PDB file of C-alpha atoms in Angstrom:
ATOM      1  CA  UNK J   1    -138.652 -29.323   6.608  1.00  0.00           C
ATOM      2  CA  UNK J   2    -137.831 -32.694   7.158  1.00  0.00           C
ATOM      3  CA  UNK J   3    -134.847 -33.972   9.545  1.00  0.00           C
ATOM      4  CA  UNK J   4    -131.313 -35.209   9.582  1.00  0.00           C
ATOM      5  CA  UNK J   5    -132.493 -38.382   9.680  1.00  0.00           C
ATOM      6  CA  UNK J   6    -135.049 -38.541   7.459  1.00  0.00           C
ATOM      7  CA  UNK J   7    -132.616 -37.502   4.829  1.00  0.00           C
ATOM      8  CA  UNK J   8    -130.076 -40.068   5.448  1.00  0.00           C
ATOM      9  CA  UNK J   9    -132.768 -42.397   5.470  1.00  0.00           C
ATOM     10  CA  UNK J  10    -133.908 -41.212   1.874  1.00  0.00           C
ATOM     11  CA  UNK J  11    -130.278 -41.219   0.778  1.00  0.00           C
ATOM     12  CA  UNK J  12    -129.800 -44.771   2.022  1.00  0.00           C
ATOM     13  CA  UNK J  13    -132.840 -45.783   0.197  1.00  0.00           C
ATOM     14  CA  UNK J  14    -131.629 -44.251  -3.019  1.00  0.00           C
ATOM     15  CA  UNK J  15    -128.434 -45.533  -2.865  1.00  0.00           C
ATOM     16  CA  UNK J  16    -129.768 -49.446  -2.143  1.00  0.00           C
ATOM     17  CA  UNK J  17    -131.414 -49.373  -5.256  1.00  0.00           C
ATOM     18  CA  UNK J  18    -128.481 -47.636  -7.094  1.00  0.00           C
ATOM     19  CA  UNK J  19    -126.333 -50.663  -6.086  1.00  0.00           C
ATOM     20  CA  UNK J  20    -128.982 -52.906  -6.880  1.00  0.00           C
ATOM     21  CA  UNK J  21    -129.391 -51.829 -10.126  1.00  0.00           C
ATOM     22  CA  UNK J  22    -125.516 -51.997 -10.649  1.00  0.00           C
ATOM     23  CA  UNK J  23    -125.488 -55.641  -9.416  1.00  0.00           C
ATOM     24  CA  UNK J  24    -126.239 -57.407 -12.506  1.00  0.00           C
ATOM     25  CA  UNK J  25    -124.508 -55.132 -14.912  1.00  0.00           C
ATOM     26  CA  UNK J  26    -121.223 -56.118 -12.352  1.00  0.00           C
ATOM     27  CA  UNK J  27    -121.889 -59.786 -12.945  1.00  0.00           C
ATOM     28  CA  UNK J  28    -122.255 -59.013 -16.670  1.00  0.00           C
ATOM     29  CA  UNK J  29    -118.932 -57.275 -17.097  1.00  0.00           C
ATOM     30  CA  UNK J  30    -117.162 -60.111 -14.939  1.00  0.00           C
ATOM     31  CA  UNK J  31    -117.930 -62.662 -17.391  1.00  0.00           C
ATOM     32  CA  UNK J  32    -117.376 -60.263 -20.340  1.00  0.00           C
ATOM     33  CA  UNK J  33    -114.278 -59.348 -19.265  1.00  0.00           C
ATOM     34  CA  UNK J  34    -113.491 -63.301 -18.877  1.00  0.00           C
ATOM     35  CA  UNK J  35    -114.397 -64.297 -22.414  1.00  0.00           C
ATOM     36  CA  UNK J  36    -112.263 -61.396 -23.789  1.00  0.00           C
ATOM     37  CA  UNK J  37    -109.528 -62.952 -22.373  1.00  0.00           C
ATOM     38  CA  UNK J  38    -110.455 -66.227 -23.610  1.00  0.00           C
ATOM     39  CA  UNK J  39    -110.780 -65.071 -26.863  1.00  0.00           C
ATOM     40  CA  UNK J  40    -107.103 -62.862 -26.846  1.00  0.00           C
ATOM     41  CA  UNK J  41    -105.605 -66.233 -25.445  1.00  0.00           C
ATOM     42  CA  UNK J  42    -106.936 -67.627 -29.460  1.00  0.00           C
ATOM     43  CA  UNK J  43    -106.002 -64.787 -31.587  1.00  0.00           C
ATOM     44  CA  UNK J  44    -102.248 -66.236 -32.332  1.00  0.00           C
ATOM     45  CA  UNK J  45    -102.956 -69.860 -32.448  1.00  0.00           C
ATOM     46  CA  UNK J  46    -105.909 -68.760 -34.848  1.00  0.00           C
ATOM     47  CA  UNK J  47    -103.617 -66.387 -36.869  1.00  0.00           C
ATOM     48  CA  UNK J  48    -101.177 -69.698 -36.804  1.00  0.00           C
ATOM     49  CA  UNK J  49    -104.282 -71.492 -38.677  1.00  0.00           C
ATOM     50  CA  UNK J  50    -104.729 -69.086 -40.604  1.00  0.00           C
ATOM     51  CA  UNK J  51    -101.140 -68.824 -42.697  1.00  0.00           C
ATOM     52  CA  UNK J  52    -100.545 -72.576 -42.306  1.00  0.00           C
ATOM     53  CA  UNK J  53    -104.344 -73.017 -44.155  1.00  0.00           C
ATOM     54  CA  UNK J  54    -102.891 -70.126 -46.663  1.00  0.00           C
ATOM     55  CA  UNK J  55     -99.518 -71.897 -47.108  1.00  0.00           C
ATOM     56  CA  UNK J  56    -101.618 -75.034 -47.998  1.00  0.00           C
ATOM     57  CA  UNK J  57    -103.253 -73.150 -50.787  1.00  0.00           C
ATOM     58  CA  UNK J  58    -106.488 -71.563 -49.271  1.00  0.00           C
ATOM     59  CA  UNK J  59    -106.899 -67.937 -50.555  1.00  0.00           C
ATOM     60  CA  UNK J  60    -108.248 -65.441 -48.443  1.00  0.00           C
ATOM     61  CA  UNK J  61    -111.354 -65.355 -49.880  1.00  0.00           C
ATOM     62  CA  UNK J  62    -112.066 -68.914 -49.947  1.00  0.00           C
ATOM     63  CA  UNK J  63    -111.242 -68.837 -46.325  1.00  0.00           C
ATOM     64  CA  UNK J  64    -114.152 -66.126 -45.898  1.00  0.00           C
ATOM     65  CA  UNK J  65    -116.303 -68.256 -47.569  1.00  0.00           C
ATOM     66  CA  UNK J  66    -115.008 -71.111 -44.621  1.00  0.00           C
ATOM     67  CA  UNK J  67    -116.502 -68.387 -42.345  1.00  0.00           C
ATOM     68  CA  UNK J  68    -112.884 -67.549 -41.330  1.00  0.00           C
ATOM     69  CA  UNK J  69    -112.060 -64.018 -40.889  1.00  0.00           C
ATOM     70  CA  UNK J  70    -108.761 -62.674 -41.370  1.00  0.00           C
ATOM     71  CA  UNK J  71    -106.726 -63.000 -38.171  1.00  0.00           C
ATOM     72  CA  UNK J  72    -106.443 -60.111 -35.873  1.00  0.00           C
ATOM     73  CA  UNK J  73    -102.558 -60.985 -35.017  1.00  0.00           C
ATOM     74  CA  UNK J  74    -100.443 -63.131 -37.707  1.00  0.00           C
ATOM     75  CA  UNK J  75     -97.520 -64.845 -37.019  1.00  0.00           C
ATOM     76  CA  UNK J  76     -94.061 -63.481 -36.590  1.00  0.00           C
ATOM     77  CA  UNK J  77     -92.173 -64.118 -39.914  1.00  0.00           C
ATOM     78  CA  UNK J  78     -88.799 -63.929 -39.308  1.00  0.00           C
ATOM     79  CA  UNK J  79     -87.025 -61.676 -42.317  1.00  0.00           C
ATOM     80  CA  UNK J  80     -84.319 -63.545 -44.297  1.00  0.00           C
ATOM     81  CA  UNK J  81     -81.451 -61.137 -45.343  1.00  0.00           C
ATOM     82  CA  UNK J  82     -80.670 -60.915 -49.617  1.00  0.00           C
ATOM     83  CA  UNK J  83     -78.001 -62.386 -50.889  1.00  0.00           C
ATOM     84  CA  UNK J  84     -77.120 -59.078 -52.308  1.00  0.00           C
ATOM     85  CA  UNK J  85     -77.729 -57.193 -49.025  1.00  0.00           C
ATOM     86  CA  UNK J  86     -75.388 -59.663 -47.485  1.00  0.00           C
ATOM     87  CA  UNK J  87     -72.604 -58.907 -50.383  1.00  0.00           C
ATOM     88  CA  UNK J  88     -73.043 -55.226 -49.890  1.00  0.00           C
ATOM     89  CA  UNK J  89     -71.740 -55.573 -46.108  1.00  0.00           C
ATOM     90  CA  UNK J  90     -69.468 -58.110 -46.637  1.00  0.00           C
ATOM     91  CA  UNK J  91     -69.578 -59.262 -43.457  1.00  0.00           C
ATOM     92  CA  UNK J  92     -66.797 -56.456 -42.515  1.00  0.00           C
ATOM     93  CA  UNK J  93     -67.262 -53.779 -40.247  1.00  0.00           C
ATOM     94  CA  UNK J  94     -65.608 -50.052 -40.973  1.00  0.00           C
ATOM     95  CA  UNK J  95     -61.921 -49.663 -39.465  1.00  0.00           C
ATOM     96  CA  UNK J  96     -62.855 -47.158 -36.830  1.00  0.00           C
ATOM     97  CA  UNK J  97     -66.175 -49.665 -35.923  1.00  0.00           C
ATOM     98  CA  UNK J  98     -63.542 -52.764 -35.579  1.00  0.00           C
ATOM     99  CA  UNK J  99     -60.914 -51.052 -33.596  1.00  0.00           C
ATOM    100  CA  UNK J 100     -63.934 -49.807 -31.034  1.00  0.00           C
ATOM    101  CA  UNK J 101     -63.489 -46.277 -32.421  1.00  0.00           C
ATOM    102  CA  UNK J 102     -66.847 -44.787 -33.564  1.00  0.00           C
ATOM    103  CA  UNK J 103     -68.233 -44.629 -36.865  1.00  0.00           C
ATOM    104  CA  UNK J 104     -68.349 -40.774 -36.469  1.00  0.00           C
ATOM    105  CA  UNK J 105     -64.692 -40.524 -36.585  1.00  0.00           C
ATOM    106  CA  UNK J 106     -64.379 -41.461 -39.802  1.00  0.00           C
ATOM    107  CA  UNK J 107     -67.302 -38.402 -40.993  1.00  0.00           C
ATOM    108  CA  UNK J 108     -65.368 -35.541 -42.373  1.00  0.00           C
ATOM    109  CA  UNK J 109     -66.429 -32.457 -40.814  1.00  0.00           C
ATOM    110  CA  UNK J 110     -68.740 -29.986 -42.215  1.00  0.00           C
ATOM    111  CA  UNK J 111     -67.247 -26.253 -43.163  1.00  0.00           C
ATOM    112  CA  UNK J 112     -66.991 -23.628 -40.360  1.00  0.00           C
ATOM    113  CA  UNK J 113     -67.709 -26.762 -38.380  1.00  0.00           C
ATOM    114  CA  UNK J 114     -67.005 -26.268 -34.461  1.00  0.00           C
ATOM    115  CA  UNK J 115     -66.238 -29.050 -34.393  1.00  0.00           C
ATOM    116  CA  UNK J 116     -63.410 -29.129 -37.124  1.00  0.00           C
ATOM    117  CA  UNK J 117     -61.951 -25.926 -35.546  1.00  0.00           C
ATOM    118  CA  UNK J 118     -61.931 -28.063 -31.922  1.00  0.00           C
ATOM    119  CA  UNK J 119     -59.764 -30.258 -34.125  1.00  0.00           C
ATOM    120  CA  UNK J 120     -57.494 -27.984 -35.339  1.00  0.00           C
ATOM    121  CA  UNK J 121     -58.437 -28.498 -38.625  1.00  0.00           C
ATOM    122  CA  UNK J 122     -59.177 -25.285 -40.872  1.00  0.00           C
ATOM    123  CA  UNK J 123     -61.767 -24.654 -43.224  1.00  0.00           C
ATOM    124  CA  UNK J 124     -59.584 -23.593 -45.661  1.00  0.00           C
ATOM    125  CA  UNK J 125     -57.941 -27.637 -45.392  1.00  0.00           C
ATOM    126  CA  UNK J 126     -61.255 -29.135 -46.001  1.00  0.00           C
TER     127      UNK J 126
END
């Protein structure tokens, strides 16, 4: 049966060559992990390209002919509001809303409500 020490020994000589083996595959996935970044640091200026080459006319399949793939992340397009939606609100708020009351105040109560008896209001009133 062999010793303490020559089973450290063994151990220490398996585990050298474990982290050699390792070493390269570290380097690897340090400049791996570097070029993702680069490449995340492109995806919105590319998905900038992208529309602005679309706004010019480009479809999306001539730009796959280009080589250019559809963008990952596209530009923020900031929503414009309907005229119509814009009529519907009137730019007024409810009563209860404006006066800093809640909007729930002005909900009629269900029937049997708990909250409508609380009030003092009957369910025969509603």
């Amino acid at each position: 049966m062999p010793s303490a020490d020559e089973i450290l020994q063994k151990m220490r000589t398996l585990q050298e060559r474990r982290e050699a083996a390792a070493g390269p595959l570290v380097e690897v996935l340090a400049k791996r992990s570097s070029l993702l970044e680069q490449l995340a640091a492109l995806d919105e200026p590319y998905g900038k390209a992208y529309a602005d080459a679309e706004a010019a006319g480009w479809t999306a399949e001539e730009l796959v002919t280009l080589g250019a793939d559809e963008p990952v992340k596209r530009p923020r397009v900031r929503a414009k509001r309907s005229r119509a939606a814009a009529k519907k609100t009137d730019g007024q708020m409810p009563q209860a809303v404006a006066e800093g009351g809640s909007p729930a105040g002005t909900i009629p109560a269900r029937e049997g409500s708990s909250l409508a008896a609380a009030a003092g209001v009957s369910s025969t009133s509603l």
